[in-house]
C-alpha positions as YAML, in Angstrom:
chain: A
units: angstrom
residues:
- id: 1
  name: MET
  ca: [-7.25, -0.47, -12.50]
- id: 2
  name: LEU
  ca: [-10.22, -2.61, -11.93]
- id: 3
  name: GLU
  ca: [-13.27, -1.21, -13.42]
- id: 4
  name: PHE
  ca: [-15.25, -0.52, -10.32]
- id: 5
  name: ASN
  ca: [-12.18, 1.17, -8.58]
- id: 6
  name: ASN
  ca: [-11.80, 3.13, -11.80]
- id: 7
  name: GLU
  ca: [-15.61, 4.41, -11.26]
- id: 8
  name: LEU
  ca: [-14.84, 5.20, -7.57]
- id: 9
  name: PHE
  ca: [-12.02, 7.08, -8.58]
- id: 10
  name: ASN
  ca: [-13.43, 9.29, -10.93]
- id: 11
  name: LEU
  ca: [-16.40, 9.94, -8.55]
- id: 12
  name: ILE
  ca: [-13.95, 11.00, -5.80]
- id: 13
  name: LYS
  ca: [-12.02, 13.23, -8.57]
- id: 14
  name: ARG
  ca: [-15.16, 14.70, -9.70]
- id: 15
  name: TYR
  ca: [-16.49, 15.81, -6.43]
- id: 16
  name: GLY
  ca: [-13.47, 16.06, -4.15]
- id: 17
  name: GLU
  ca: [-11.09, 18.61, -3.03]
- id: 18
  name: CYS
  ca: [-7.71, 18.72, -5.04]
- id: 19
  name: LYS
  ca: [-4.82, 18.92, -2.85]
- id: 20
  name: ASN
  ca: [-1.12, 19.08, -3.55]
- id: 21
  name: PHE
  ca: [1.49, 17.95, -0.99]
- id: 22
  name: LYS
  ca: [5.43, 18.51, -1.11]
- id: 23
  name: GLN
  ca: [7.85, 15.48, -0.73]
- id: 24
  name: ASN
  ca: [8.36, 14.38, 2.73]
- id: 25
  name: GLU
  ca: [5.39, 16.18, 4.05]
- id: 26
  name: ILE
  ca: [3.22, 14.39, 6.70]
- id: 27
  name: VAL
  ca: [-0.49, 14.61, 7.18]
- id: 28
  name: TYR
  ca: [-2.03, 12.82, 10.27]
- id: 29
  name: LEU
  ca: [-5.52, 11.68, 9.62]
- id: 30
  name: ASN
  ca: [-8.02, 12.72, 12.14]
- id: 31
  name: ASN
  ca: [-10.53, 9.69, 12.26]
- id: 32
  name: GLU
  ca: [-13.54, 12.36, 12.71]
- id: 33
  name: LYS
  ca: [-14.97, 11.55, 9.28]
- id: 34
  name: ASN
  ca: [-15.10, 8.76, 6.61]
- id: 35
  name: PHE
  ca: [-13.07, 10.40, 3.84]
- id: 36
  name: LEU
  ca: [-12.19, 8.82, 0.46]
- id: 37
  name: TYR
  ca: [-8.78, 9.66, -1.34]
- id: 38
  name: ALA
  ca: [-8.09, 9.53, -4.95]
- id: 39
  name: PHE
  ca: [-4.32, 9.63, -5.72]
- id: 40
  name: GLU
  ca: [-3.57, 11.29, -9.12]
- id: 41
  name: LYS
  ca: [0.13, 11.92, -8.99]
- id: 42
  name: GLY
  ca: [3.36, 11.04, -6.67]
- id: 43
  name: LEU
  ca: [3.78, 8.58, -4.28]
- id: 44
  name: THR
  ca: [2.49, 8.24, -0.55]
- id: 45
  name: PHE
  ca: [3.06, 5.78, 2.18]
- id: 46
  name: LEU
  ca: [-0.02, 5.14, 4.42]
- id: 47
  name: LYS
  ca: [1.48, 4.61, 7.78]
- id: 48
  name: HIS
  ca: [0.07, 3.43, 11.41]
- id: 49
  name: THR
  ca: [1.72, 3.95, 14.46]
- id: 50
  name: ASP
  ca: [0.77, 1.89, 17.61]
- id: 51
  name: ILE
  ca: [0.69, 2.87, 21.26]
- id: 52
  name: THR
  ca: [4.44, 1.73, 21.62]
- id: 53
  name: GLY
  ca: [5.43, 3.91, 18.71]
- id: 54
  name: LYS
  ca: [6.32, 1.22, 16.35]
- id: 55
  name: VAL
  ca: [5.31, 2.25, 12.64]
- id: 56
  name: LEU
  ca: [4.04, 0.01, 10.17]
- id: 57
  name: LEU
  ca: [3.59, 0.66, 6.64]
- id: 58
  name: SER
  ca: [0.19, -0.31, 5.53]
- id: 59
  name: LYS
  ca: [-0.20, 0.74, 2.04]
- id: 60
  name: ILE
  ca: [1.69, 2.49, -0.72]
- id: 61
  name: CYS
  ca: [-0.34, 4.85, -3.15]
- id: 62
  name: LYS
  ca: [0.65, 5.86, -6.61]
- id: 63
  name: ASN
  ca: [-1.39, 7.15, -9.55]
- id: 64
  name: GLY
  ca: [-4.80, 5.32, -9.60]
- id: 65
  name: SER
  ca: [-4.67, 4.32, -5.88]
- id: 66
  name: ILE
  ca: [-7.77, 4.81, -3.51]
- id: 67
  name: TYR
  ca: [-7.87, 4.64, 0.30]
- id: 68
  name: ILE
  ca: [-11.16, 5.01, 2.41]
- id: 69
  name: GLU
  ca: [-10.73, 6.30, 5.69]
- id: 70
  name: THR
  ca: [-13.37, 4.81, 8.10]
- id: 71
  name: VAL
  ca: [-14.64, 5.85, 11.51]
- id: 72
  name: ASP
  ca: [-15.98, 3.65, 14.31]
- id: 73
  name: GLU
  ca: [-18.56, 5.74, 15.80]
- id: 74
  name: TYR
  ca: [-19.52, 3.53, 18.53]
- id: 75
  name: SER
  ca: [-16.41, 3.04, 20.25]
- id: 76
  name: GLN
  ca: [-13.39, 5.12, 21.31]
- id: 77
  name: PHE
  ca: [-10.93, 2.67, 19.36]
- id: 78
  name: GLN
  ca: [-8.93, 4.89, 16.93]
- id: 79
  name: ILE
  ca: [-5.94, 4.07, 14.55]
- id: 80
  name: ASN
  ca: [-3.26, 6.53, 14.43]
- id: 81
  name: TYR
  ca: [-2.87, 6.82, 10.57]
- id: 82
  name: HIS
  ca: [-0.75, 9.51, 8.64]
- id: 83
  name: LEU
  ca: [0.21, 9.91, 5.07]
- id: 84
  name: PHE
  ca: [3.95, 10.32, 4.43]
- id: 85
  name: PHE
  ca: [4.42, 12.08, 0.87]
- id: 86
  name: LYS
  ca: [7.41, 10.29, -0.57]
- id: 87
  name: GLU
  ca: [7.23, 12.56, -3.44]
- id: 88
  name: ASN
  ca: [5.40, 15.53, -4.45]
- id: 89
  name: THR
  ca: [1.82, 14.18, -4.69]
- id: 90
  name: THR
  ca: [-1.61, 15.40, -5.98]
- id: 91
  name: LEU
  ca: [-4.81, 13.92, -4.62]
- id: 92
  name: TYR
  ca: [-8.59, 14.29, -4.30]
- id: 93
  name: GLN
  ca: [-10.29, 14.00, -0.88]
- id: 94
  name: VAL
  ca: [-14.13, 13.95, -0.20]
- id: 95
  name: SER
  ca: [-16.27, 13.05, 2.49]
- id: 96
  name: ILE
  ca: [-18.55, 10.01, 2.03]
- id: 97
  name: ASN
  ca: [-21.48, 12.35, 3.34]
- id: 98
  name: LYS
  ca: [-20.78, 14.83, 0.37]
- id: 99
  name: LEU
  ca: [-20.78, 11.94, -2.18]
- id: 100
  name: LYS
  ca: [-24.13, 10.56, -0.85]
- id: 101
  name: GLU
  ca: [-25.53, 14.13, -1.54]
- id: 102
  name: LYS
  ca: [-24.35, 13.71, -5.20]
- id: 103
  name: ILE
  ca: [-24.93, 10.06, -6.22]
- id: 104
  name: ASP
  ca: [-27.54, 7.27, -5.64]
- id: 105
  name: ASN
  ca: [-26.69, 5.68, -2.18]
- id: 106
  name: ASP
  ca: [-27.01, 2.02, -3.59]
- id: 107
  name: ASP
  ca: [-24.43, 2.85, -6.21]
- id: 108
  name: LEU
  ca: [-22.29, 4.33, -3.84]
- id: 109
  name: ASN
  ca: [-22.48, 1.38, -1.56]
- id: 110
  name: THR
  ca: [-21.83, -1.10, -4.01]
- id: 111
  name: LEU
  ca: [-18.69, 0.60, -5.35]
- id: 112
  name: ILE
  ca: [-17.39, 0.98, -1.68]
- id: 113
  name: LEU
  ca: [-18.19, -2.94, -0.95]
- id: 114
  name: LYS
  ca: [-16.47, -4.00, -4.03]
- id: 115
  name: TYR
  ca: [-13.25, -1.96, -3.16]
- id: 116
  name: SER
  ca: [-13.49, -3.10, 0.58]
- id: 117
  name: HIS
  ca: [-13.91, -6.68, -0.49]
- id: 118
  name: ASN
  ca: [-10.65, -6.28, -2.57]
- id: 119
  name: GLU
  ca: [-9.00, -4.91, -0.05]
- id: 120
  name: ILE
  ca: [-9.67, -7.33, 2.72]
- id: 121
  name: LYS
  ca: [-8.80, -10.24, 0.29]
- id: 122
  name: LYS
  ca: [-5.18, -8.78, 0.00]
- id: 123
  name: ARG
  ca: [-5.02, -8.55, 3.99]
- id: 124
  name: GLU
  ca: [-6.00, -12.21, 3.89]
- id: 125
  name: LEU
  ca: [-3.31, -13.25, 1.66]
- id: 126
  name: ILE
  ca: [-0.69, -11.31, 3.62]
- id: 127
  name: LEU
  ca: [-2.06, -13.00, 6.90]
- id: 128
  name: ARG
  ca: [-1.83, -16.42, 5.15]
- id: 129
  name: ASP
  ca: [1.79, -15.68, 4.05]
- id: 130
  name: TYR
  ca: [2.91, -14.77, 7.42]
- id: 131
  name: THR
  ca: [1.12, -17.60, 9.09]
- id: 132
  name: PHE
  ca: [2.92, -20.16, 6.58]
- id: 133
  name: TYR
  ca: [6.05, -18.76, 5.84]
- id: 134
  name: ASN
  ca: [6.91, -16.56, 9.12]
- id: 135
  name: LYS
  ca: [9.27, -13.51, 8.72]
- id: 136
  name: LYS
  ca: [11.29, -14.54, 5.78]
- id: 137
  name: GLY
  ca: [7.97, -15.32, 4.10]
- id: 138
  name: MET
  ca: [6.56, -11.73, 4.73]
- id: 139
  name: ILE
  ca: [9.81, -10.48, 3.04]
- id: 140
  name: LEU
  ca: [9.37, -12.72, 0.09]
- id: 141
  name: SER
  ca: [5.82, -12.11, -0.59]
- id: 142
  name: ASN
  ca: [6.12, -8.33, -0.29]
- id: 143
  name: LEU
  ca: [8.92, -8.25, -2.80]
- id: 144
  name: VAL
  ca: [6.60, -10.29, -5.18]
- id: 145
  name: ARG
  ca: [3.91, -7.59, -4.47]
- id: 146
  name: LEU
  ca: [6.24, -4.79, -4.76]
- id: 147
  name: ALA
  ca: [7.28, -6.16, -8.19]
- id: 148
  name: ASN
  ca: [3.90, -6.56, -9.38]
- id: 149
  name: SER
  ca: [3.32, -2.94, -8.39]
- id: 150
  name: PHE
  ca: [6.53, -1.17, -9.37]
- id: 151
  name: GLY
  ca: [8.46, -3.95, -11.19]
- id: 152
  name: LYS
  ca: [10.40, -3.04, -14.59]
- id: 153
  name: ILE
  ca: [12.05, -5.91, -16.51]
- id: 154
  name: LEU
  ca: [15.60, -4.93, -17.29]
- id: 155
  name: ASN
  ca: [17.46, -5.80, -20.31]
- id: 156
  name: ASN
  ca: [19.17, -8.61, -18.57]
- id: 157
  name: GLY
  ca: [15.98, -10.18, -17.33]
- id: 158
  name: THR
  ca: [16.23, -9.04, -13.87]
- id: 159
  name: ILE
  ca: [13.37, -6.91, -12.37]
- id: 160
  name: LEU
  ca: [13.91, -3.48, -10.85]
- id: 161
  name: ILE
  ca: [11.40, -2.45, -8.26]
- id: 162
  name: ASP
  ca: [11.29, 1.20, -9.35]
- id: 163
  name: ILE
  ca: [10.42, 2.95, -6.10]
- id: 164
  name: ASN
  ca: [13.00, 4.56, -3.58]
- id: 165
  name: LEU
  ca: [12.41, 2.00, -0.67]
- id: 166
  name: THR
  ca: [14.97, 1.84, 2.27]
- id: 167
  name: HIS
  ca: [15.49, -1.20, 4.51]
- id: 168
  name: GLU
  ca: [13.52, 0.54, 7.31]
- id: 169
  name: ASP
  ca: [10.64, 1.10, 4.77]
- id: 170
  name: LEU
  ca: [10.79, -2.50, 4.03]
- id: 171
  name: SER
  ca: [10.66, -3.64, 7.71]
- id: 172
  name: GLN
  ca: [7.87, -1.32, 8.46]
- id: 173
  name: LEU
  ca: [6.03, -2.97, 5.35]
- id: 174
  name: CYS
  ca: [6.75, -6.44, 6.84]
- id: 175
  name: GLY
  ca: [6.11, -5.72, 10.37]
- id: 176
  name: MET
  ca: [9.64, -6.53, 11.53]
- id: 177
  name: SER
  ca: [12.88, -4.90, 12.92]
- id: 178
  name: ARG
  ca: [15.13, -3.35, 10.74]
- id: 179
  name: GLU
  ca: [17.94, -5.63, 12.04]
- id: 180
  name: ARG
  ca: [15.99, -8.83, 11.04]
- id: 181
  name: THR
  ca: [15.11, -7.44, 7.89]
- id: 182
  name: THR
  ca: [18.67, -6.44, 7.02]
- id: 183
  name: LYS
  ca: [19.90, -9.97, 8.04]
- id: 184
  name: THR
  ca: [17.36, -11.58, 5.72]
- id: 185
  name: LEU
  ca: [18.04, -9.34, 3.08]
- id: 186
  name: SER
  ca: [22.03, -10.10, 3.11]
- id: 187
  name: LYS
  ca: [21.04, -14.02, 3.14]
- id: 188
  name: LEU
  ca: [19.12, -13.41, -0.03]
- id: 189
  name: LYS
  ca: [21.74, -11.11, -1.54]
- id: 190
  name: SER
  ca: [24.49, -14.00, -0.92]
- id: 191
  name: ASP
  ca: [22.21, -16.48, -2.56]
- id: 192
  name: ASN
  ca: [21.95, -14.36, -5.62]
- id: 193
  name: VAL
  ca: [18.29, -13.94, -5.38]
- id: 194
  name: LEU
  ca: [18.16, -10.28, -4.77]
- id: 195
  name: ASP
  ca: [20.35, -6.96, -5.21]
- id: 196
  name: TYR
  ca: [20.14, -3.41, -3.83]
- id: 197
  name: ASP
  ca: [21.25, -0.17, -5.31]
- id: 198
  name: LYS
  ca: [22.46, 1.96, -2.44]
- id: 199
  name: LYS
  ca: [22.70, 4.96, -4.52]
- id: 200
  name: SER
  ca: [19.20, 4.78, -5.81]
- id: 201
  name: LYS
  ca: [17.61, 2.92, -2.92]
- id: 202
  name: LYS
  ca: [16.05, 0.46, -5.33]
- id: 203
  name: PHE
  ca: [15.59, -3.37, -5.04]
- id: 204
  name: ILE
  ca: [16.62, -5.50, -7.86]
- id: 205
  name: LEU
  ca: [15.05, -9.31, -7.98]
- id: 206
  name: LEU
  ca: [17.56, -11.32, -9.70]
- id: 207
  name: ASP
  ca: [15.65, -14.52, -9.70]
- id: 208
  name: LEU
  ca: [11.85, -14.01, -9.21]
- id: 209
  name: ASP
  ca: [11.19, -17.63, -9.86]
- id: 210
  name: SER
  ca: [13.37, -18.58, -6.74]
- id: 211
  name: ILE
  ca: [11.31, -16.22, -4.46]
- id: 212
  name: LYS
  ca: [8.10, -17.48, -5.79]
- id: 213
  name: ASN
  ca: [8.90, -20.95, -5.11]
- id: 214
  name: GLN
  ca: [10.03, -20.32, -1.73]
- id: 215
  name: ILE
  ca: [6.61, -19.30, -0.80]
- id: 216
  name: ASN
  ca: [4.73, -21.75, -3.07]
- id: 217
  name: CYS
  ca: [3.30, -18.60, -5.00]
- id: 218
  name: GLU
  ca: [0.05, -19.55, -6.58]
- id: 219
  name: GLU
  ca: [0.02, -16.90, -9.17]
- id: 220
  name: CYS
  ca: [-2.95, -15.04, -7.56]
- id: 221
  name: PRO
  ca: [-4.82, -12.02, -9.70]
- id: 222
  name: LEU
  ca: [-2.73, -8.79, -9.72]
- id: 223
  name: ASN
  ca: [-5.91, -7.16, -7.90]
- id: 224
  name: PHE
  ca: [-5.14, -9.10, -4.88]
- id: 225
  name: CYS
  ca: [-1.29, -9.60, -5.13]
- id: 226
  name: ASN
  ca: [-0.08, -5.77, -4.99]
- id: 227
  name: ILE
  ca: [1.01, -3.41, -2.67]
- id: 228
  name: CYS
  ca: [-1.17, -0.22, -3.79]
...
């Protein structure tokens, strides 16, 4: 974890309320206050639903992840986010106003600014990949990010993305239809680039170098090239 994120995480944990959630539980974020979340245990999907009902997977939170819920006080614009707890999860939640009462505002603003800059850089890279490499590129670039976040090197040199992830989850992460996602994944499997264990619902990258070459991977720093 980055040093400034580690400091912010510890502040949220110190002054926040500890909450526990069970697997498959859903919590809708209320958009009424600026809350900060620090995830200590488990796995959580941050999802966004648009007015048509389409669901996007915006972020995957694991041990050490931070999420800041912001509110626009000057418009009626609201984003319908919810937390889907993929596993039993422990997190800490605190309002920004409470943190401001506990620590120096300048210090807190600096930490939030650094965190926000890092998140914006991630989004810029995702937008770049989509613009340059279209929908197939979105799948490939997100597979790289998933490998950076959850990858485990197996004895044969392949990389297991050690997280339960369905084709529907991946399609939501890429902003694509499930049909298009499945079709692209089938092509990658036939090219011996990718495999999928249906029983464990986990992806296996057979040729990470091929995936990176197809999107001209620039080996960005891991704090930018991840899904958490």
